[in-house]
Coordinates of C-alpha atoms and ligand atoms in Angstrom, one line a residue:
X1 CA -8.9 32.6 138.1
X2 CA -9.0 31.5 141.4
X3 CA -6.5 32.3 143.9
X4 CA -6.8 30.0 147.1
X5 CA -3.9 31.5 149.0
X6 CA -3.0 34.8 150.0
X7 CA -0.6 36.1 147.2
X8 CA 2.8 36.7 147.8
X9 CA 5.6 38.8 146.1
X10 CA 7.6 42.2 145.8
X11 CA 6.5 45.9 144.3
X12 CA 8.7 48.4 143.8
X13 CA 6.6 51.1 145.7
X14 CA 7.6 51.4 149.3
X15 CA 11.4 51.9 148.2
X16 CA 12.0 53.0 145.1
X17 CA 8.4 55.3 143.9
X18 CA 8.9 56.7 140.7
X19 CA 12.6 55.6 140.4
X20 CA 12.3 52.4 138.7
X21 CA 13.2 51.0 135.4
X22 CA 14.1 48.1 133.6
X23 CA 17.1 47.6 134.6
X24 CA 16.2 47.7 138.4
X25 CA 13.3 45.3 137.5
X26 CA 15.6 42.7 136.2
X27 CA 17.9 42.8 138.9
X28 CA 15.4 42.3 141.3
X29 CA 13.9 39.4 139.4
X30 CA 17.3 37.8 139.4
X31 CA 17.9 38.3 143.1
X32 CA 14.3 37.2 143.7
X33 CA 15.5 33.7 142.7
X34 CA 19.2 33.8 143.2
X35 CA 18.3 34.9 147.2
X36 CA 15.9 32.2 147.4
X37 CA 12.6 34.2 147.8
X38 CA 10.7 32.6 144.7
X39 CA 10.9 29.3 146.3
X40 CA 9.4 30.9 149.8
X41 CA 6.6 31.5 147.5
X42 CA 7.6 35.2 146.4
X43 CA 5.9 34.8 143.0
X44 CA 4.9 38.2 142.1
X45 CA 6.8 41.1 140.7
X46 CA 5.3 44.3 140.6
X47 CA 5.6 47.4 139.5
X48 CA 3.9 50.1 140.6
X49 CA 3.3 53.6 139.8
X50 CA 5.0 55.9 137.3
X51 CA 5.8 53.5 134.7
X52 CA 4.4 55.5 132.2
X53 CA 4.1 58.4 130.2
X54 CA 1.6 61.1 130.6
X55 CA -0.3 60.6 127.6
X56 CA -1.5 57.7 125.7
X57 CA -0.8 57.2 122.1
X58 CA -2.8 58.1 119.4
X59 CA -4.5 54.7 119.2
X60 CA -5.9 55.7 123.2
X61 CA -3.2 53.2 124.4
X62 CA -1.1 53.4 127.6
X63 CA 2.4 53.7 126.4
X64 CA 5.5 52.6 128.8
X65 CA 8.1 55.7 129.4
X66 CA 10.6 54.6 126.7
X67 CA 13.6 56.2 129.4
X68 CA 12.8 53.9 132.1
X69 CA 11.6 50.9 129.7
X70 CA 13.4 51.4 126.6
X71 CA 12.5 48.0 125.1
X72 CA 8.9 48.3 126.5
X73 CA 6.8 46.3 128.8
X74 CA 6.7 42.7 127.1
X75 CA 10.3 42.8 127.2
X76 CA 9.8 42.8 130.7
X77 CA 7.6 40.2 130.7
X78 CA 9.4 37.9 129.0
X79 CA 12.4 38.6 131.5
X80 CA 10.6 38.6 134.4
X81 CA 8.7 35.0 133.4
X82 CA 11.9 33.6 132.3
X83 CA 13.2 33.8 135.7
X84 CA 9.7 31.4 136.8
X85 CA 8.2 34.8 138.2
X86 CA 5.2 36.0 137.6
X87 CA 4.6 40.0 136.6
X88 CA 2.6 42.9 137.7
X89 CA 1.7 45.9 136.9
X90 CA -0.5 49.1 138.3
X91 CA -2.9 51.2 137.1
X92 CA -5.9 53.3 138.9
X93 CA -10.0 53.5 138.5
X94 CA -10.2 57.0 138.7
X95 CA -8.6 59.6 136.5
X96 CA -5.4 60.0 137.2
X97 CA -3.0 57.5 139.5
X98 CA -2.1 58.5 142.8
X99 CA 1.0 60.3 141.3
X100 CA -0.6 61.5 138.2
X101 CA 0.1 59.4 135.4
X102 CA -2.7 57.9 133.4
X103 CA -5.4 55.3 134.3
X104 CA -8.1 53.3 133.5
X105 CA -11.0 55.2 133.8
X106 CA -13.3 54.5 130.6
X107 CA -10.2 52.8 129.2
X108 CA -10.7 49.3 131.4
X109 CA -11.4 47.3 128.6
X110 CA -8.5 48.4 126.0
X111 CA -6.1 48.3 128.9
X112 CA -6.8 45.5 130.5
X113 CA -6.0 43.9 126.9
X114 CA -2.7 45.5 126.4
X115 CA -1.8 44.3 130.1
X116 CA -2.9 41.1 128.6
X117 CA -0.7 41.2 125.5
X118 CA 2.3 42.2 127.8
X119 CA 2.2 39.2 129.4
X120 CA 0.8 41.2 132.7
X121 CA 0.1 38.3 135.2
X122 CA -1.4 40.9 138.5
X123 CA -2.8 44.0 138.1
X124 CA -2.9 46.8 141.1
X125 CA -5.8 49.0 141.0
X126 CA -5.7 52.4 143.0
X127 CA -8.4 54.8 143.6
X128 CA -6.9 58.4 143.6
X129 CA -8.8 60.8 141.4
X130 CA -12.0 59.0 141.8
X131 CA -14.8 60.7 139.1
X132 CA -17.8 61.9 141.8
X133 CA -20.2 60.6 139.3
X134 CA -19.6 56.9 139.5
X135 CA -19.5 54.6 142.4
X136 CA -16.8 52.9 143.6
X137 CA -17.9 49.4 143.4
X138 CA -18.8 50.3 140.2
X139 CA -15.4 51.3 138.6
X140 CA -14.0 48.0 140.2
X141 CA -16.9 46.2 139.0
X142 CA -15.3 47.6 135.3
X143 CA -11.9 46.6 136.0
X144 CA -13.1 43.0 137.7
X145 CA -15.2 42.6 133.9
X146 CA -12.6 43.5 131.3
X147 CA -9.6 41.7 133.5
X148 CA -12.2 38.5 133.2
X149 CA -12.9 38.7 129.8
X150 CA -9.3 39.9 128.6
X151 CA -8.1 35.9 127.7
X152 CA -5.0 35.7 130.3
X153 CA -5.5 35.0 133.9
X154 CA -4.9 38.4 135.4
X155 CA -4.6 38.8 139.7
X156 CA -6.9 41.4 140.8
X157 CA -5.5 43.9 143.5
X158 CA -7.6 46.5 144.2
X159 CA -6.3 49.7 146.0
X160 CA -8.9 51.4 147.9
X161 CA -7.4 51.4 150.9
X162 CA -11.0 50.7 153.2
X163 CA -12.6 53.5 151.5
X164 CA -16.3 53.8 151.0
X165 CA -16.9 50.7 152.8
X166 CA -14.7 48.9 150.3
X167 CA -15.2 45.2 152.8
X168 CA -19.0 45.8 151.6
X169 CA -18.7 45.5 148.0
X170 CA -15.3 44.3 146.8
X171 CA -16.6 40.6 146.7
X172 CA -18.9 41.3 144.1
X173 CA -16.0 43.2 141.5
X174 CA -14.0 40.1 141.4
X175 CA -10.7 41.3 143.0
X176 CA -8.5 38.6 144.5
X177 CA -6.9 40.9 147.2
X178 CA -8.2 44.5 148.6
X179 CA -6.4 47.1 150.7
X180 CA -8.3 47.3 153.5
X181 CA -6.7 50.4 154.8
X182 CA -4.5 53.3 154.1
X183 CA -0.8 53.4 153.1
X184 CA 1.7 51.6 155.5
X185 CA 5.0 53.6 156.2
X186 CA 8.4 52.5 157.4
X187 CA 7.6 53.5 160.7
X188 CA 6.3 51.7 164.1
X189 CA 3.9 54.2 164.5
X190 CA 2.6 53.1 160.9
X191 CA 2.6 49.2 162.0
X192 CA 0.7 49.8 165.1
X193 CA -1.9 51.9 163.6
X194 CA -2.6 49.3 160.6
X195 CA -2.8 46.4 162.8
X196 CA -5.1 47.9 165.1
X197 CA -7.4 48.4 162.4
X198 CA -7.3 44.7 161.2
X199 CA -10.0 43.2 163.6
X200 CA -12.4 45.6 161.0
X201 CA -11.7 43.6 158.3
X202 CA -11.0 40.3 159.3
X203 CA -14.4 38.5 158.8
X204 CA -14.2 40.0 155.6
X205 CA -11.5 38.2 154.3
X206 CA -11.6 35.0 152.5
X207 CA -10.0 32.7 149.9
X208 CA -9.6 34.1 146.5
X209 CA -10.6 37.2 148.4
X210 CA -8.2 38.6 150.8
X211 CA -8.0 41.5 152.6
X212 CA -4.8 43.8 152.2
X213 CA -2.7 45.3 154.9
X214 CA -0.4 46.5 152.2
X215 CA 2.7 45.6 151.3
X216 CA 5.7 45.2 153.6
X217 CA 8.2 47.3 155.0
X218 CA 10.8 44.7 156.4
X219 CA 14.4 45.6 155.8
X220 CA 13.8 49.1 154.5
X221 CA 15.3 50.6 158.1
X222 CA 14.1 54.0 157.1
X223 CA 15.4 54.1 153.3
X224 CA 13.4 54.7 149.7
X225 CA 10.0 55.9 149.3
X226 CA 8.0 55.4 152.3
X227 CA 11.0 55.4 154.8
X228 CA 10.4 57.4 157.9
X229 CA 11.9 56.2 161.3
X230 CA 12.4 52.8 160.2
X231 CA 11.8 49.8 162.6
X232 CA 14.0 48.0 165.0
X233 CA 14.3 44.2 164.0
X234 CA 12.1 43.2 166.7
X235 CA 9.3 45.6 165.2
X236 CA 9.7 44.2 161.4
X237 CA 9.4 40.4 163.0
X238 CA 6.1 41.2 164.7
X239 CA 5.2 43.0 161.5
X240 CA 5.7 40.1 159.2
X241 CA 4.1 37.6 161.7
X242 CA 1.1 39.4 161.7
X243 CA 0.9 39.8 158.2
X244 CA 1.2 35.9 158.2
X245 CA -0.8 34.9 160.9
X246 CA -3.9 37.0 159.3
X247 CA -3.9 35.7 156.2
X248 CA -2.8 39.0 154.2
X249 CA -0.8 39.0 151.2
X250 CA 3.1 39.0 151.4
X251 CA 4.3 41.4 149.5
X252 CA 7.9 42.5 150.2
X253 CA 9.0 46.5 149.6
X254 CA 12.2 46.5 150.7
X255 CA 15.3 46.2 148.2
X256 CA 16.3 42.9 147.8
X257 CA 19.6 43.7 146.6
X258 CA 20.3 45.1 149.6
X259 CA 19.3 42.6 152.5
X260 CA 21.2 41.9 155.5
X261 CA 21.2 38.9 157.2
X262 CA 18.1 39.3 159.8
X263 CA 15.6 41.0 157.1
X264 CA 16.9 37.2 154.7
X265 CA 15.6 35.2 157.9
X266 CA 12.7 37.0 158.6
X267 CA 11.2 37.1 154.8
X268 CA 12.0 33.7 154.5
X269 CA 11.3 31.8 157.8
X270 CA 9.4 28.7 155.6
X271 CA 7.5 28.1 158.8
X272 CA 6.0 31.6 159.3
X273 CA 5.1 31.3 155.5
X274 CA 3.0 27.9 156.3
X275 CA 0.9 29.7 158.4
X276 CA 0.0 32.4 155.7
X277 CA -0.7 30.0 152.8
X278 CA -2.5 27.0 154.8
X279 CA -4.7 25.9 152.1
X280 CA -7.5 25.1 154.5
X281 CA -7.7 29.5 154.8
X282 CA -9.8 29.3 157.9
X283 CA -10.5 32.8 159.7
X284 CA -8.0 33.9 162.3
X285 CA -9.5 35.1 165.2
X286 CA -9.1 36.9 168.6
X287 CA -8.6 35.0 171.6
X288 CA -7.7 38.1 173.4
X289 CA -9.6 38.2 177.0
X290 CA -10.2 41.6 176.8
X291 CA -12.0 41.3 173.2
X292 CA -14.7 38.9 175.2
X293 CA -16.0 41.8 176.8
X294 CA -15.9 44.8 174.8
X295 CA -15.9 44.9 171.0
X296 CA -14.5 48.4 170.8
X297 CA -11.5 48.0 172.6
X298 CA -8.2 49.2 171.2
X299 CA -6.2 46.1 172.4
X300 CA -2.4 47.0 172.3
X301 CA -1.8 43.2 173.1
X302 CA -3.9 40.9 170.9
X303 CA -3.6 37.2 170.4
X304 CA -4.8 36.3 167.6
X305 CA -5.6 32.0 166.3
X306 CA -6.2 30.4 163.0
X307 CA -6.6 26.6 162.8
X308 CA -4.9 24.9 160.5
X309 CA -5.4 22.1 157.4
X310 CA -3.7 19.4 159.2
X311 CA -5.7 19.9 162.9
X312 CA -2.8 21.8 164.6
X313 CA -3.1 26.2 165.4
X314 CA -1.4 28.8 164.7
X315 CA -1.5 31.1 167.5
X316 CA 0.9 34.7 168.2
X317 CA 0.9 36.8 171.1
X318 CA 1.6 40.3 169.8
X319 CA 2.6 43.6 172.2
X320 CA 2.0 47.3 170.6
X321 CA 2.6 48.2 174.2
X322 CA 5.5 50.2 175.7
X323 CA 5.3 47.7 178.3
X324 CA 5.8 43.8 179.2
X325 CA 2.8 41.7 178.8
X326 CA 3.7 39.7 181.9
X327 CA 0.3 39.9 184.2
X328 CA -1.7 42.2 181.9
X329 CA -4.6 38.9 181.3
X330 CA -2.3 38.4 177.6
X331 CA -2.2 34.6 177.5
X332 CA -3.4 32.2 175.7
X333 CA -6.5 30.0 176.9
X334 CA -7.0 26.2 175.6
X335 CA -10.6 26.8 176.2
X336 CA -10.9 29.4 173.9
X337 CA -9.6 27.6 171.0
X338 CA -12.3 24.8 171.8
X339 CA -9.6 22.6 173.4
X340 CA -11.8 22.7 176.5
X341 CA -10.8 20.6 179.7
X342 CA -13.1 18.5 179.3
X343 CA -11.5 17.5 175.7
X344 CA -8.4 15.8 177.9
X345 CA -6.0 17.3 174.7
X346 CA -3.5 20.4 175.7
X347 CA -1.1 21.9 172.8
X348 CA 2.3 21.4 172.0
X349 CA 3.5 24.7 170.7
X350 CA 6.8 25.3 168.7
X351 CA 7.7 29.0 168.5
X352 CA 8.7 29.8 165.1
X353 CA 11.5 31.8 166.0
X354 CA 13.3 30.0 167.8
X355 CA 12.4 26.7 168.0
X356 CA 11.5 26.4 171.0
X357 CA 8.9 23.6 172.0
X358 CA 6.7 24.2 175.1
X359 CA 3.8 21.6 176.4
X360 CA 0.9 24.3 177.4
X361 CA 0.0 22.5 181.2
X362 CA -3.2 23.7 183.5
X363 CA -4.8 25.1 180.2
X364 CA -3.4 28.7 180.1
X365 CA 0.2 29.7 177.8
X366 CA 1.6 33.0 179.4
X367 CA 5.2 34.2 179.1
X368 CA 6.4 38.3 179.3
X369 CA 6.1 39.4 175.4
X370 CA 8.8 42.4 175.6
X371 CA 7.1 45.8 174.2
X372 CA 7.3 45.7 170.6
X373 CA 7.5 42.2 170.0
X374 CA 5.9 38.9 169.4
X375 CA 5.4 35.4 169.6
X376 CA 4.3 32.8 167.3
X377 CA 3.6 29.6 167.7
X378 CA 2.6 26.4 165.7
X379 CA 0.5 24.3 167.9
X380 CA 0.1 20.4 167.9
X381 CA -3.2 18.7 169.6
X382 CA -1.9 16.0 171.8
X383 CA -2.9 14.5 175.1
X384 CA -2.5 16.3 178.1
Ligands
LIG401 C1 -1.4 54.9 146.6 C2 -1.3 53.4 147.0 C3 0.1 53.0 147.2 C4 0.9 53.3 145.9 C5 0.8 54.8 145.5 C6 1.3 55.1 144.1 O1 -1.1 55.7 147.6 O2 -2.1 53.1 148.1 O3 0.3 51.7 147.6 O4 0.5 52.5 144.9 O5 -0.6 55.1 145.4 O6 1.2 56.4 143.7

């Protein structure tokens, strides 16, 4: 299976933990069409941990909890496909998941064919209760064999959140998408910290191998499972256009049932969503002055590039500051891009907020980014 785009959906995690069911799945596979998100691209639904009991049955088989999936997981399945979605589940390399319910360890090949015969289209794959006496690559390497040979196409998410130099080695285990760092909360504090961690992984990341800031937390406003402060609007906007602009997988965690009207336009601004699934999958990269000079630098205001399939950028100012970017050297600089004087071409950037076109003159973008906030732009070469 290849995947060629960053993959894109909803997990029950960051709101509702070990409170999930079948009925809760269904509905969200109904709204997931009903509010428009499959056709966005939300293709994916997952569930995550807890889904099962605490022992397997007699045959060594993972068995559903029968009070939260009383018609088990096929029946699921064949809901949640005949909606046009695609379904996930979770399980864990080391002994125990996360929140102690069975895993895969020396069970990857039997599971990985009863997620098969359940119709289980993306597997998540943590790494809590990791056994000392294997490696990590090598219990992914287990999973990444028995999901290939287990006769359905089966996603890959690995869930080691950066650990053990996890950018090193996850390549080689086959997994589509890895967690590049720990667990994101509903918080700005959580935002900030994950994104200034991204530049790590970046060059790591590829097609049908792309690194993970986890999944989002747009629209939770401090409710469900990983619900702390909550975020202002402005906070979840710059959130999910990072997320885009790096090429990271879209995975939504809020409750869908429950969306107001700004968390709707922000999961499904079409045009954000463009810019995460280019086909083309080129490497974003920091055009941030700052970065030219120092590699270690915690940059509270990057600006980040991708060029695109078609030969226009995408390009977002971002401020993790408590302050306005306005004369703090954030801009962005043709040159920088490769759109050098010389070339006679200049951008014509549409911000995808707003709408908003702007012809970039004398070579340099700059405009005050308030604290906590962003910009992003699609950029079309044109003459100057
Ligand atoms: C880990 C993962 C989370 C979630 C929980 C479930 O913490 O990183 O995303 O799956 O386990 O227990």
């Amino acid at each position: 299976m290849i995947v060629r785009t960053p993959p894109m959906g909803w997990n029950s995690w960051n709101t509702f933990g070990k409170d999930i069911n079948e009925q809760l799945i269904k509905e969200t596979a109904d709204r997931m069409v009903s509010e428009g998100l499959l056709d966005c691209g939300y293709e994916y639904l997952v569930i995550d941990d807890c889904w099962s009991l605490k022992e397997r049955d007699e045959n060594g088989r993972l068995v559903p909890d029968p009070e939260k999936f009383p018609n088990g997981m096929k029946a699921v399945a064949d809901y949640v496909h005949s909606k046009g979605l695609k379904f996930g589940m979770y399980s864990c390399a080391g002994m125990l998941t996360c929140a102690g319910y069975p895993s895969s360890y020396d069970h990857e090949f039997i599971d990985a064919a009863t997620f098969a015969e359940w119709g289980v289209d993306f597997l998540k794959y943590d790494y809590c209760y990791k056994p000392g006496s294997v490696s990590g690559d090598v219990l992914y390497k287990r999973m990444g064999a028995a999901l290939a040979n287990c006769g359905r196409d089966i996603l890959f998410s690995a869930c080691s959140w950066g650990a053990d130099e996890t950018k090193k080695w996850i390549k080689a285990t086959g997994a589509h998408m890895w967690r590049s760092t720990g667990d994101i909360q509903d918080s700005w504090k959580s935002i900030k910290d994950l994104s200034m961690k991204a530049d790590q992984s970046i060059k790591y990341s590829a097609c049908n191998s792309f690194f993970d800031m986890d999944m989002l937390v747009v629209g939770i406003y401090g409710k469900g499972n990983v619900g702390l402060s909550g975020c202002t609007d402005d906070e979840y906007r710059l959130h999910f256009s990072l997320w885009a602009l790096l090429g990271t997988p879209l995975m939504i965690g809020c409750d869908i049932r429950d969306m107001n009207e700004v968390t709707k336009q922000i999961l499904t601004n079409k045009e954000v969503i463009k810019i995460n699934q280019d086909p083309a999958c080129n490497q974003p990269y920091s055009i941030s002055q700052s970065r030219t000079f120092d590699d270690d630098f915690v940059d509270e205001c990057p600006v980040y590039a991708k060029l695109l399939e078609n030969g226009d950028y995408a390009i977002g100012i971002f401020n993790f500051s408590d302050a306005n970017t306005w004369g703090t050297g954030t801009h962005i600089k043709l040159d920088m891009l490769g759109l050098a004087e010389s070339t006679g071409k200049t951008l014509l950037l549409t911000d995808l907020w707003t709408g908003e076109k702007i012809k970039v003159t004398n070579g340099v973008f700059e405009r005050t980014v308030p604290p906590h906030s962003c910009m992003l732009f699609r950029g079309q070469v044109i003459d100057k």
